[in-house]
Coordinates of C-alpha atoms in Angstrom, one line a residue:
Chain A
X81 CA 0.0 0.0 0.0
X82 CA 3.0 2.3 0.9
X83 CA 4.1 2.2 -2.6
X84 CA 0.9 2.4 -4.0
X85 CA 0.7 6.0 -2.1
X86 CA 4.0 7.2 -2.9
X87 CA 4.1 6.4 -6.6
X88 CA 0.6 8.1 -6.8
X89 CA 2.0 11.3 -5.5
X90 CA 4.7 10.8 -7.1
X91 CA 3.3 10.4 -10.6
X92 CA 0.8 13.3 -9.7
X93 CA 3.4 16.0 -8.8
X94 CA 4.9 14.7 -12.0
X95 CA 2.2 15.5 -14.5
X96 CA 1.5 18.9 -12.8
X97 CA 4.9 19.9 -13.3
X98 CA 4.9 18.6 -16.9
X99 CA 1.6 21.3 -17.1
X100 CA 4.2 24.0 -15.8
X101 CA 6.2 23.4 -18.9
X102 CA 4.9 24.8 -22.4
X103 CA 7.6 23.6 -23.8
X104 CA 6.7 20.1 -23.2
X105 CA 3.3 20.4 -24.0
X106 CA 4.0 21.8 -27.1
X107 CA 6.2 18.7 -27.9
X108 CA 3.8 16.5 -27.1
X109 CA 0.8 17.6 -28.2
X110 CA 0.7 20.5 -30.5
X111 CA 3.8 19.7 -33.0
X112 CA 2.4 16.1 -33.9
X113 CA -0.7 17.6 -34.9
X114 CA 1.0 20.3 -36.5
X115 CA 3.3 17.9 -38.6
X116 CA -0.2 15.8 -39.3
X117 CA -1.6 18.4 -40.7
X118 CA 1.3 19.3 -42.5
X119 CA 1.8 16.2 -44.6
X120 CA -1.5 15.9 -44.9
X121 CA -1.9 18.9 -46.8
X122 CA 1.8 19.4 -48.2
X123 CA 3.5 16.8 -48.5
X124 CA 1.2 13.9 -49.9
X125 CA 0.2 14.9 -53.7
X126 CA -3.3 15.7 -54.2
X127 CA -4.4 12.8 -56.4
X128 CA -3.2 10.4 -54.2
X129 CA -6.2 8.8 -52.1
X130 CA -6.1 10.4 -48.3
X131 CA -7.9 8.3 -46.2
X132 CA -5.6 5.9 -47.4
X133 CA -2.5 7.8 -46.5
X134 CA -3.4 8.7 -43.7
X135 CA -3.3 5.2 -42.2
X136 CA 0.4 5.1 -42.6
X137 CA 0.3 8.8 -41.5
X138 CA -1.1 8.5 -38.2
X139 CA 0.7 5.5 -36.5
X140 CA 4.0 6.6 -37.6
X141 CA 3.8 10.1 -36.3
X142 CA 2.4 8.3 -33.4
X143 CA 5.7 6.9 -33.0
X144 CA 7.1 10.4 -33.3
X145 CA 5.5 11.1 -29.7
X146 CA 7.2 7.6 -28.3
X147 CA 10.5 8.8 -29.7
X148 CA 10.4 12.8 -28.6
X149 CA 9.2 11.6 -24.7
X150 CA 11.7 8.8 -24.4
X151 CA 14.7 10.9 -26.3
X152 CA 14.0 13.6 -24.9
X153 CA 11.7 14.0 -22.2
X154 CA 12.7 11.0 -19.8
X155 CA 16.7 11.5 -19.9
X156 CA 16.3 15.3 -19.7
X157 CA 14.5 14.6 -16.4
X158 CA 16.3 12.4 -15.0
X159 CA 19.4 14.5 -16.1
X160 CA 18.0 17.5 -14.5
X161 CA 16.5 16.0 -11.3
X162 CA 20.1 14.4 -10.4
X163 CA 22.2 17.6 -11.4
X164 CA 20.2 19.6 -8.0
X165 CA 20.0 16.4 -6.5
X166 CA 16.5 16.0 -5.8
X167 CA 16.7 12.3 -7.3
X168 CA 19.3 12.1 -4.4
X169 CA 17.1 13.6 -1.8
X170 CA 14.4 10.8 -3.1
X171 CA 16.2 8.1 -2.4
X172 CA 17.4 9.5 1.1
X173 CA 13.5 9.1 2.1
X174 CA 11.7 5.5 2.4
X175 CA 11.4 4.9 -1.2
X176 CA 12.6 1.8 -3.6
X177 CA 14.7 3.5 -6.7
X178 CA 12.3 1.3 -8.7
X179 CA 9.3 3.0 -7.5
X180 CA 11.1 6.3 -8.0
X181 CA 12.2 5.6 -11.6
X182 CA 9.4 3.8 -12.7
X183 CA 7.2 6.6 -11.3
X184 CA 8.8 9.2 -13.5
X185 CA 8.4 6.4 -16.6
X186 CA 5.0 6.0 -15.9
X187 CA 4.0 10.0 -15.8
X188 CA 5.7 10.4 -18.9
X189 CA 3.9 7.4 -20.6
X190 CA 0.6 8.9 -19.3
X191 CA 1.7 12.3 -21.2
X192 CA 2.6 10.1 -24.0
X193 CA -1.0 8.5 -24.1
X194 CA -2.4 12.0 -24.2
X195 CA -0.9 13.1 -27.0
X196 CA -1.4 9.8 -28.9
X197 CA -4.8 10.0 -28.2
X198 CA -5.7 13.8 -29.1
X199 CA -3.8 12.9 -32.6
X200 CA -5.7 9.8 -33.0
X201 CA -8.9 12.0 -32.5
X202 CA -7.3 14.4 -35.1
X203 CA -6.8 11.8 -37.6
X204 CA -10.4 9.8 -37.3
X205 CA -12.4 13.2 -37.2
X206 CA -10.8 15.2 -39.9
X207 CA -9.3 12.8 -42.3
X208 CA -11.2 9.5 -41.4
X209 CA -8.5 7.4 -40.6
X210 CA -9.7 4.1 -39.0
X211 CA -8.0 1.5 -36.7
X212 CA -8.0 -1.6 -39.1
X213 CA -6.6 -4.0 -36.3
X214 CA -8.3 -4.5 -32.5
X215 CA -7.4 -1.9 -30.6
X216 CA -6.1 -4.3 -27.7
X217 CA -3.4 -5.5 -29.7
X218 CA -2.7 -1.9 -31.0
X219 CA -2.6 -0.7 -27.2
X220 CA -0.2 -3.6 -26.3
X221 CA 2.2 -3.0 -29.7
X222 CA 2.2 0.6 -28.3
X223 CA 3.0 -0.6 -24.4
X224 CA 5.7 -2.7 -26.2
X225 CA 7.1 0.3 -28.6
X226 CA 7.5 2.7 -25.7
X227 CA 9.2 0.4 -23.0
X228 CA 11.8 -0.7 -25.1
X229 CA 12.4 2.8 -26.8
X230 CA 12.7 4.1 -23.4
X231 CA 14.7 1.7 -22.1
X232 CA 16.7 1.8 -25.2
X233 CA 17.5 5.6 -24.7
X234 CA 18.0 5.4 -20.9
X235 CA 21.7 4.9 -21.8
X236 CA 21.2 9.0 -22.6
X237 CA 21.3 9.9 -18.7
X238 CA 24.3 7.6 -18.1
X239 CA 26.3 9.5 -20.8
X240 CA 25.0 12.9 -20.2
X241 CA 26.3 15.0 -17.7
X242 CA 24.6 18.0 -18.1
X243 CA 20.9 19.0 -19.3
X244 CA 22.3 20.6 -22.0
X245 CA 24.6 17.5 -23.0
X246 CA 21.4 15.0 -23.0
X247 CA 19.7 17.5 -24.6
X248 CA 22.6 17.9 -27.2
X249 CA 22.4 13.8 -27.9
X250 CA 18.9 13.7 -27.5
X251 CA 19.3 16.3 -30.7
X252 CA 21.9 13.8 -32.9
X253 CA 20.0 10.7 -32.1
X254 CA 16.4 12.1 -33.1
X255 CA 16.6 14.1 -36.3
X256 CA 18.6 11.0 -38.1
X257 CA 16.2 8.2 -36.7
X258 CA 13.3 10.6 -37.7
X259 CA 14.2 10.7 -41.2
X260 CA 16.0 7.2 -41.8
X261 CA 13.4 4.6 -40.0
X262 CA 10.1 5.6 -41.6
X263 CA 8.4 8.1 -39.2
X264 CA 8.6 11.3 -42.0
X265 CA 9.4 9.5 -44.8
X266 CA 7.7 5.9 -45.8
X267 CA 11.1 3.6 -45.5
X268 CA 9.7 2.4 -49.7
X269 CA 10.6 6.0 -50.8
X270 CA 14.1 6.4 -49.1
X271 CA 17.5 5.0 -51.1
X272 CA 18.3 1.3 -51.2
X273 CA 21.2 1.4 -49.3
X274 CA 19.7 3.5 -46.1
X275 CA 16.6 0.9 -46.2
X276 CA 19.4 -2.0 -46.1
X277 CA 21.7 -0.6 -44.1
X278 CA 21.2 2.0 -41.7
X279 CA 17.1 1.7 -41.0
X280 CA 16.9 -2.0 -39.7
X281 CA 19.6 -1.0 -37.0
X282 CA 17.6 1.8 -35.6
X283 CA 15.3 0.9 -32.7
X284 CA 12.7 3.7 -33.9
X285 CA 11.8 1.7 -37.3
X286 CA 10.9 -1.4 -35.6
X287 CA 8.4 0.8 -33.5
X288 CA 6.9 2.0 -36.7
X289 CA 6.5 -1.1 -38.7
X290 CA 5.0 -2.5 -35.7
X291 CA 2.4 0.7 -35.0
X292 CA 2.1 0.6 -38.7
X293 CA 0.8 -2.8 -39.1
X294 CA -1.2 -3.0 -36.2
X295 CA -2.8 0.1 -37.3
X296 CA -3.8 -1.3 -40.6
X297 CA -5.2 -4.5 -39.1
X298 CA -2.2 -7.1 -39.8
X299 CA -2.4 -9.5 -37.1
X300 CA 0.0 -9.4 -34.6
X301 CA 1.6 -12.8 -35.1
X302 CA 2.4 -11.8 -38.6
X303 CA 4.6 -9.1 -37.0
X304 CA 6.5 -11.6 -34.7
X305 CA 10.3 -10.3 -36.1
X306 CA 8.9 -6.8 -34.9
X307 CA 8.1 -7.9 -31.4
X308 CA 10.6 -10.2 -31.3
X309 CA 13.3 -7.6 -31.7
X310 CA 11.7 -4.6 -29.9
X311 CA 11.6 -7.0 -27.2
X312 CA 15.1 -7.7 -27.4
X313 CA 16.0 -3.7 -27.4
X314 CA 13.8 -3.8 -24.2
X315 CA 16.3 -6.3 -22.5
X316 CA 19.2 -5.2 -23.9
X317 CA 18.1 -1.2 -22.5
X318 CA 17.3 -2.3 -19.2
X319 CA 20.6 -4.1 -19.1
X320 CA 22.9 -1.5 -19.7
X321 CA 20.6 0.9 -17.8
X322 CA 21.1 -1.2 -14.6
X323 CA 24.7 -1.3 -15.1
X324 CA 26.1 2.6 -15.7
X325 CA 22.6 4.4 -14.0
X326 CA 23.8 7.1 -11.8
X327 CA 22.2 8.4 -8.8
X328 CA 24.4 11.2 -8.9
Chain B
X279 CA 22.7 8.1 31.4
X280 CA 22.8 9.9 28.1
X281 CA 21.7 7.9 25.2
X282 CA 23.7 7.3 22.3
X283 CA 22.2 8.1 18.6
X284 CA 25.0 7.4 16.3
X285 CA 28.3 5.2 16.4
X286 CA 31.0 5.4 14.0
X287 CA 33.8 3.4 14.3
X288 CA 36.8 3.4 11.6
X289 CA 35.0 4.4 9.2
X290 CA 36.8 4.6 5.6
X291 CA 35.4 5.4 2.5
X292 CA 37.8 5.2 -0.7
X293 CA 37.2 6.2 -4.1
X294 CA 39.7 4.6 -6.2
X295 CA 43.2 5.5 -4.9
X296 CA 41.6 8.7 -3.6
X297 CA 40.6 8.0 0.9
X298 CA 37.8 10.2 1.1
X299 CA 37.6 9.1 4.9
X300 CA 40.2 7.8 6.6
X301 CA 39.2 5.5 9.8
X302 CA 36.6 7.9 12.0
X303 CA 35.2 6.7 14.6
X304 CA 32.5 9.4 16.9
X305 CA 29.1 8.9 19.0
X306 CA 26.4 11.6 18.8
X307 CA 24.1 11.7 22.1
X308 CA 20.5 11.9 21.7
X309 CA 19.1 15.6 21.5
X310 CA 22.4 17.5 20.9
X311 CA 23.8 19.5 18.0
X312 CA 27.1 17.8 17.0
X313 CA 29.2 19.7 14.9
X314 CA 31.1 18.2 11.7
X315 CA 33.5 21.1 10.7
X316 CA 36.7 21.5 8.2
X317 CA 37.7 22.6 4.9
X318 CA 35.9 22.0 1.6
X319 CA 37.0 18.1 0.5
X320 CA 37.9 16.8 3.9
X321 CA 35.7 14.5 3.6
X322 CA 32.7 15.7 6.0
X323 CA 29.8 15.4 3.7
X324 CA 31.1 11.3 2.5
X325 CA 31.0 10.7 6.6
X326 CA 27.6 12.1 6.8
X327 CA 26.2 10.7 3.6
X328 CA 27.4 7.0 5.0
X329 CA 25.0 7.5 8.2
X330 CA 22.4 8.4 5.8
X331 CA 22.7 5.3 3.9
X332 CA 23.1 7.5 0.7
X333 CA 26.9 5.4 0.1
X334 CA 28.4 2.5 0.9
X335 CA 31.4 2.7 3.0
X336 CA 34.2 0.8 1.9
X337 CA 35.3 -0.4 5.7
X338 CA 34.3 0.6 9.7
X339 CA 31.2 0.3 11.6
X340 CA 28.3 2.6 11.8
X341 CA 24.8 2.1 13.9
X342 CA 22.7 5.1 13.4
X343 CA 19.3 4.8 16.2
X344 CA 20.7 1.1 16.7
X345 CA 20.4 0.1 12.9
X346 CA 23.0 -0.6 10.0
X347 CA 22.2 2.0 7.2
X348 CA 22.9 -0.1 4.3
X349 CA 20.7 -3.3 5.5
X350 CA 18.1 -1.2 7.6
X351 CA 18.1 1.6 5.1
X352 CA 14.5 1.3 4.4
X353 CA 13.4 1.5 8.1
X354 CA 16.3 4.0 9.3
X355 CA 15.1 6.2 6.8
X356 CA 12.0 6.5 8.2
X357 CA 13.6 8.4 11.2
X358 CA 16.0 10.3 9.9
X359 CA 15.5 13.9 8.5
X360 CA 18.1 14.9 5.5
X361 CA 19.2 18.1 4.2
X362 CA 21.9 17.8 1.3
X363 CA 24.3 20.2 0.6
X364 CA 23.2 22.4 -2.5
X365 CA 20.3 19.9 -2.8
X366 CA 17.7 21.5 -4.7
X367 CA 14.2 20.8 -6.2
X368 CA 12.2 21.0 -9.6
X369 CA 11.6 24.9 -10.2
X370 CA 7.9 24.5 -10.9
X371 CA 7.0 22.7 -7.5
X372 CA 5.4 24.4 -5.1
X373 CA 6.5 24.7 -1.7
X374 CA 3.5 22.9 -0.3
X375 CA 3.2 20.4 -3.1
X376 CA 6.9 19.4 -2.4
X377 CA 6.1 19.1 1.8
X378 CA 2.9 17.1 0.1
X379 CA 4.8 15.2 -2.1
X380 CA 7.8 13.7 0.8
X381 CA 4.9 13.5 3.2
X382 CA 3.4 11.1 0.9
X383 CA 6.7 8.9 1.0
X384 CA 7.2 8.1 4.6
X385 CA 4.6 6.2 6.7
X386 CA 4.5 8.7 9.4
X387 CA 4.3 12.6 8.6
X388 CA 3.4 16.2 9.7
X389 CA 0.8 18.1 8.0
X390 CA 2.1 21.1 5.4
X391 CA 0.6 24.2 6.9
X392 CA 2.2 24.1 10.6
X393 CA 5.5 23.0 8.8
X394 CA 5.5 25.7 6.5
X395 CA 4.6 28.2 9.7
X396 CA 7.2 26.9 11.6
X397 CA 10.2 28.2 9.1
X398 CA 8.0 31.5 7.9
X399 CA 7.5 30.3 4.7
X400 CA 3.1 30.4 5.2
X401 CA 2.7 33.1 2.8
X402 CA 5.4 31.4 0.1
X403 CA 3.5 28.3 0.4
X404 CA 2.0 28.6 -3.2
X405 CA 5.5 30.5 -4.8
X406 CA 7.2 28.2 -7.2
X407 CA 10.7 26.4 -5.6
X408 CA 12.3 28.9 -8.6
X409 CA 11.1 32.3 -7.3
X410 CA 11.8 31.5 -3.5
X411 CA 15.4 33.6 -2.4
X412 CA 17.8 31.5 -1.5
X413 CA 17.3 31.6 2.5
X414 CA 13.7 31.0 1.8
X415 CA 14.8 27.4 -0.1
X416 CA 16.9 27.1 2.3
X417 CA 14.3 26.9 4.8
X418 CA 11.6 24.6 2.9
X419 CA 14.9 21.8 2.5
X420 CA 14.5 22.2 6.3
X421 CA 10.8 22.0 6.2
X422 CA 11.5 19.1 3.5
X423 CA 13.9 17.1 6.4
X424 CA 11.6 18.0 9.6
X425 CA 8.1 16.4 7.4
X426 CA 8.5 13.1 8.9
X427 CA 9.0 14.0 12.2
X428 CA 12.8 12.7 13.0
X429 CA 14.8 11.4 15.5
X430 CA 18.1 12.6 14.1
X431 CA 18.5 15.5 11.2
X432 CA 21.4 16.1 9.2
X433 CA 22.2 19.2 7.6
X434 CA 24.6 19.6 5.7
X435 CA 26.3 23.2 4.4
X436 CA 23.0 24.7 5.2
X437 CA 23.9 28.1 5.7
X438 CA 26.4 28.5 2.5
X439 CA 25.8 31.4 0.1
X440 CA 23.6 32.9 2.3
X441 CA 23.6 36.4 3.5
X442 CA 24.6 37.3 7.2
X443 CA 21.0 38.1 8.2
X444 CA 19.5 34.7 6.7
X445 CA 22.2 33.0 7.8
X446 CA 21.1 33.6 11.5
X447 CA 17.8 32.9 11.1
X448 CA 18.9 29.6 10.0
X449 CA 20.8 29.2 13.2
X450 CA 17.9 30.0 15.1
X451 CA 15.7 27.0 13.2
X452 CA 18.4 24.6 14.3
X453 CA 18.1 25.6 17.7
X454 CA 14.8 25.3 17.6
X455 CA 14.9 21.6 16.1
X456 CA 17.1 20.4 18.8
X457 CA 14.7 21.9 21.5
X458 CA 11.9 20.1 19.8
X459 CA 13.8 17.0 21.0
X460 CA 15.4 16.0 18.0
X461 CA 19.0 15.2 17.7
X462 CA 20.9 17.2 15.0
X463 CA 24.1 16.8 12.8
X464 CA 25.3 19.8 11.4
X465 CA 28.1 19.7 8.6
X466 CA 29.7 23.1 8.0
X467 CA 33.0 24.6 7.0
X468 CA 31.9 28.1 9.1
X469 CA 33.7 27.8 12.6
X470 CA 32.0 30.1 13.9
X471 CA 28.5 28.6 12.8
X472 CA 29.5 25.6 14.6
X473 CA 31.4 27.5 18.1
X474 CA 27.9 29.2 18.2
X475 CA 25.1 25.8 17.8
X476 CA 27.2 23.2 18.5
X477 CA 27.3 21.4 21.9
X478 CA 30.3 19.5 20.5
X479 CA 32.5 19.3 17.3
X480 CA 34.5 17.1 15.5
X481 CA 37.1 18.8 13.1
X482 CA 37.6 16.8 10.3
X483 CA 40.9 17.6 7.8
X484 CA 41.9 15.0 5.1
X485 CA 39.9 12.2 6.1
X486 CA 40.2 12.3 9.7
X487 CA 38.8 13.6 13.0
X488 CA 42.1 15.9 14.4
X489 CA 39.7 17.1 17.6
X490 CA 36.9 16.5 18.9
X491 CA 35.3 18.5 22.1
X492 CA 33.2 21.2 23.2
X493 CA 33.7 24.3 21.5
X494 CA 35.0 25.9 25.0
X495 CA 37.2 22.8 25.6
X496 CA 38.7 23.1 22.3
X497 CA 39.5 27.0 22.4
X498 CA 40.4 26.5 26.1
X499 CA 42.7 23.8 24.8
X500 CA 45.3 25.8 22.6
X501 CA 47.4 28.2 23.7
X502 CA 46.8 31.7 23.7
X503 CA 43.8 32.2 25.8
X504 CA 44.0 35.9 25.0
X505 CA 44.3 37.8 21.8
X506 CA 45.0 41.9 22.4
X507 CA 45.7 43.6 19.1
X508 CA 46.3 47.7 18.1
X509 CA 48.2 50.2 16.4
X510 CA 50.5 52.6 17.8
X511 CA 51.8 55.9 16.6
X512 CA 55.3 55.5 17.9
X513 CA 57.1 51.8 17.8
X514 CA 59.6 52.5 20.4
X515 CA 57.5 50.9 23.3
X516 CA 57.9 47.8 21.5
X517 CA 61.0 46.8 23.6
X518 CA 59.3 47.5 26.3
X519 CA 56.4 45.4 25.8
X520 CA 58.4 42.5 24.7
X521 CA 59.6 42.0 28.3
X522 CA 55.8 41.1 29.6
X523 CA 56.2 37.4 30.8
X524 CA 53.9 34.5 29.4
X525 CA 53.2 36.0 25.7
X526 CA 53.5 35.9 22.3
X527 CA 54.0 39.7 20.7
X528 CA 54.3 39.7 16.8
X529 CA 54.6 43.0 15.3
X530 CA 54.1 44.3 12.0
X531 CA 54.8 48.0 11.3
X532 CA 52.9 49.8 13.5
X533 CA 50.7 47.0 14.7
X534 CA 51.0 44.5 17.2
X535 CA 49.7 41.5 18.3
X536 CA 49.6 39.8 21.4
X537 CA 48.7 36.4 22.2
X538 CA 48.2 35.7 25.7
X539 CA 46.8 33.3 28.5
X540 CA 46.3 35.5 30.7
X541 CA 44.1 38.2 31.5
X542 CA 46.4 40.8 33.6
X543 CA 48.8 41.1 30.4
X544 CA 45.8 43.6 29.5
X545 CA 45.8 45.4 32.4
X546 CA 49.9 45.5 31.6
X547 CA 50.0 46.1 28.2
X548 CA 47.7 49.4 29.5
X549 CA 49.7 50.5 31.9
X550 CA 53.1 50.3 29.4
X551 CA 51.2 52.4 26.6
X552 CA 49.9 55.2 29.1
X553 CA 53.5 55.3 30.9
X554 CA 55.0 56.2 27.9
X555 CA 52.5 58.5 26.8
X556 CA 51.8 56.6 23.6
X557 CA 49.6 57.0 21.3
X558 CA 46.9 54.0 20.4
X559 CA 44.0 53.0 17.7
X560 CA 42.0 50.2 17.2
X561 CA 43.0 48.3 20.8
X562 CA 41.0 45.3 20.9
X563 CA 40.8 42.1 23.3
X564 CA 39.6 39.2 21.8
X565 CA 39.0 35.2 22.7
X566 CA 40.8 33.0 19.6
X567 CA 37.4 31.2 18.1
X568 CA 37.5 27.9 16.5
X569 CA 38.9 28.9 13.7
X570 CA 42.4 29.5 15.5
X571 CA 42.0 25.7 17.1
X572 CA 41.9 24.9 13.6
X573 CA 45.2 26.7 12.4
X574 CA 46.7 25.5 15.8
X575 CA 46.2 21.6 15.0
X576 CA 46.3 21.8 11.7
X577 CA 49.2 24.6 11.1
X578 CA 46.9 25.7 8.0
X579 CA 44.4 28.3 8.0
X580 CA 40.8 27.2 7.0
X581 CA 39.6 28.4 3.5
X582 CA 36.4 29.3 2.4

């Protein structure tokens, strides 16, 4: 019960900090609907059939939310909250490190649901997308995309010194994976040797293909390789982020 | 009988090839401000966070309210208050949401509002952690280490970077936390902080605990109970003053020094300056302070 209450305050004092920060909120919410928008109306030439598109459109800047909270937001916390110590002052109190960390996880997961949701709202009302797939598998492929991808990038923290240092990683690590795993551009318009070479190493386009195809209603044991190897990121993060984490 | 709180025995913490803490060994009793002064890096704030649980020591024995802090962490924490040095908390937090949020964590804890009264803070309550002065954050960490309701505080470099005025107002709050019964550590590398609050202090240099008394024992114990310093128009009474028994007479210039046990070399000193019609500025008597038992034990002066 004791860590019931404390991860409830803790996640609470969480979000309403996260609320205290435009910046966030514009990262998470208004800049994916922005960029949906965007393509929508820019990028993807008029002839070609939208409510099509907008199928592969939708999940995959979905997965643009997973990557900016668990490239940026997560490590920039926990970067910050160790640099004045607070993550410190945390653990000096009656509280497991795995209720601390997973409480900060689980707040930013919550943000991260939000702004899935308010673009999935976006995308049904105004350009009719649909959700092909069951929803509970889709909800489970996106549990699965954003555990791994934040465990993944929870090596950022244990390199980073400073705030400004994980935010300067955060930066070199994003705008690549953005472009070369099939979140901006669909992986079947990008060169051969990118697709063969560089994408299928980058945690981010397994997340997609798996969003992707549980989006459009391919059932989930036809994406096995996906789970499969996001699952394997998921061990492989939480391995090296039990061995080089840093308190302080 | 007075209880003891806290045992340390040999304690050694080493990073590397670098001894942080070189084999201390001290007892706090229960309900009195013990003092943990020295320079910057000898090694006071690794002996404090070890009590605390916060690191592993790498040899010695510690029992802090009869538990181990590494296997009893869990429950030791529950009854102990913490206040790091330069510890700090998210700028958007209130100061009551962040009493709320550390209530929340321990099983047993004091409600916000008295808290927040107690250290002045009432009418800050709803200010963000960011817009608070630094004496004002100051006081919500010790808010923040009094919300469970400890046996034994620590605080560590409390009153650093602050100005005189909140400075002393901090000294009056950990006053009034050892007269609410509580028994408190207080790390600092101001002597004077610690002659004034502490009932006893331990000075720390490289590692290790050089003396450890009552402020008055520990002044009392060098020599030179006596300080008497001023300028004089006219050096030649110098010789004159040189051939006072039992002290020490340094002269620079035109001002002098004299350290002294003993109280009548005043009343002499006096009498050899009006004999010869001398002329005097600035003559002042003063007690040596903490800060002179440091430079006596250690031959170094303490730095800021």
């Amino acid at each position: 019960m004791m860590i019931f209450r404390q991860s409830v305050k803790l996640i609470s004092t969480e979000l309403k900090l996260f609320r205290r920060e435009p910046e966030a909120l514009f990262f998470t919410f208004i800049l994916p609907v922005f960029f949906l928008f965007l393509t929508m109306e820019v990028f993807i030439p008029g002839e070609a059939p939208k409510a099509i598109v907008i199928n592969y459109v939708a999940p995959s800047l979905m997965v643009l939310i997973i990557a900016g909270t668990t490239i940026y937001s997560v490590p920039q916390t926990i970067v910050h909250y160790r640099k004045i110590k607070f993550l410190k002052r945390l653990k000096g109190s009656p509280v497991t490190p795995v209720t601390i960390l997973g409480s900060l996880a689980l707040s930013d997961f919550i943000v991260t649901v939000l702004g899935i949701a308010l673009l999935a709202v976006t995308a049904v009302l105004v350009y009719d997308a649909s959700l092909a797939g069951s929803l509970l598998s889709f909800l489970a492929g996106f549990v699965l995309a954003f555990l791994s991808l934040a465990a993944i990038f929870l090596f950022i923290p244990a390199v980073a010194r400073s705030p400004r240092a994980a935010s300067a990683i955060g930066m070199f690590i994003y705008f690549p994976v953005m472009f070369f795993s099939g979140v901006f551009i669909p992986l079947d318009m990008l060169p051969d040797w990118i697709v063969r070479y560089i994408s299928p190493y980058l945690p981010v386009t397994h997340a997609v293909e798996l969003m992707q195809g549980l989006w459009q209603g391919i059932p989930l044991l036809d994406l096995t390789r996906e789970v499969l190897i996001l699952l394997g990121i998921l061990c492989l993060g939480l391995v090296i982020a039990a061995r080089t984490f840093r308190w302080e | 009988m007075v209880k003891t709180v806290i045992v340390v025995r040999d304690l050694i913490k080493r990073y590397g090839d670098l001894v942080a803490v070189d084999g201390v060994s001290f007892e706090v009793y229960e309900n009195e401000i013990f003092g943990i002064v020295g320079p910057n890096g000898a090694g006071k704030t690794t002996t404090v966070e070890c009590l605390e649980g916060l690191r592993i020591p790498s040899g010695g024995f510690i029992r802090v309210l009869d538990l181990e802090p590494k296997a009893d962490g869990y429950k030791l924490r529950q009854l102990i208050g913490i206040q790091l040095q330069e510890g700090k908390f998210p700028d958007r937090i209130k100061a009551r949401e962040a009493l709320e949020l550390f209530a929340a964590l321990y099983s047993r804890s004091l409600p916000a509002g008295p808290l927040l009264e107690k250290v002045g803070l009432l009418d800050k309550a709803d200010g963000y952690f960011d817009n608070l002065s630094g004496g004002q954050k100051q006081r919500l960490s010790i808010a923040l280490a009094l919300v469970n309701d400890p046996q034994v505080v620590f605080f560590d470099e409390l009153t650093t970077g602050l100005d005189p005025q909140a400075r002393r107002a901090m000294w009056g709050m950990v006053s009034s936390t050892r007269e609410a019964g509580k028994t408190v550590i207080l790390v600092t590398h101001f002597m004077e902080e610690a002659e004034r609050l502490c009932d006893r202090v331990a000075i720390v240099d490289r590692g290790r605990i050089v003396a450890l008394d009552t402020p008055a024992n520990l002044i009392r114990s060098i020599d030179g109970g006596l300080r008497i310093s001023f300028s004089v128009d006219d050096s030649s009474v110098v010789a004159q003053l040189e051939n006072i028994d039992r002290c020490r007479l340094a002269v620079s210039n035109r001002d002098i020094a004299i350290q002294c046990a003993d109280g009548r070399v005043v009343g002499e000193v006096i009498r050899i300056l009006g004999d010869n019609d001398c002329n005097f500025h600035d003559f002042t008597v003063s007690k040596p302070t903490l800060e002179d038992v440091f430079l006596s034990i250690t031959g170094k002066e303490m730095r800021e």
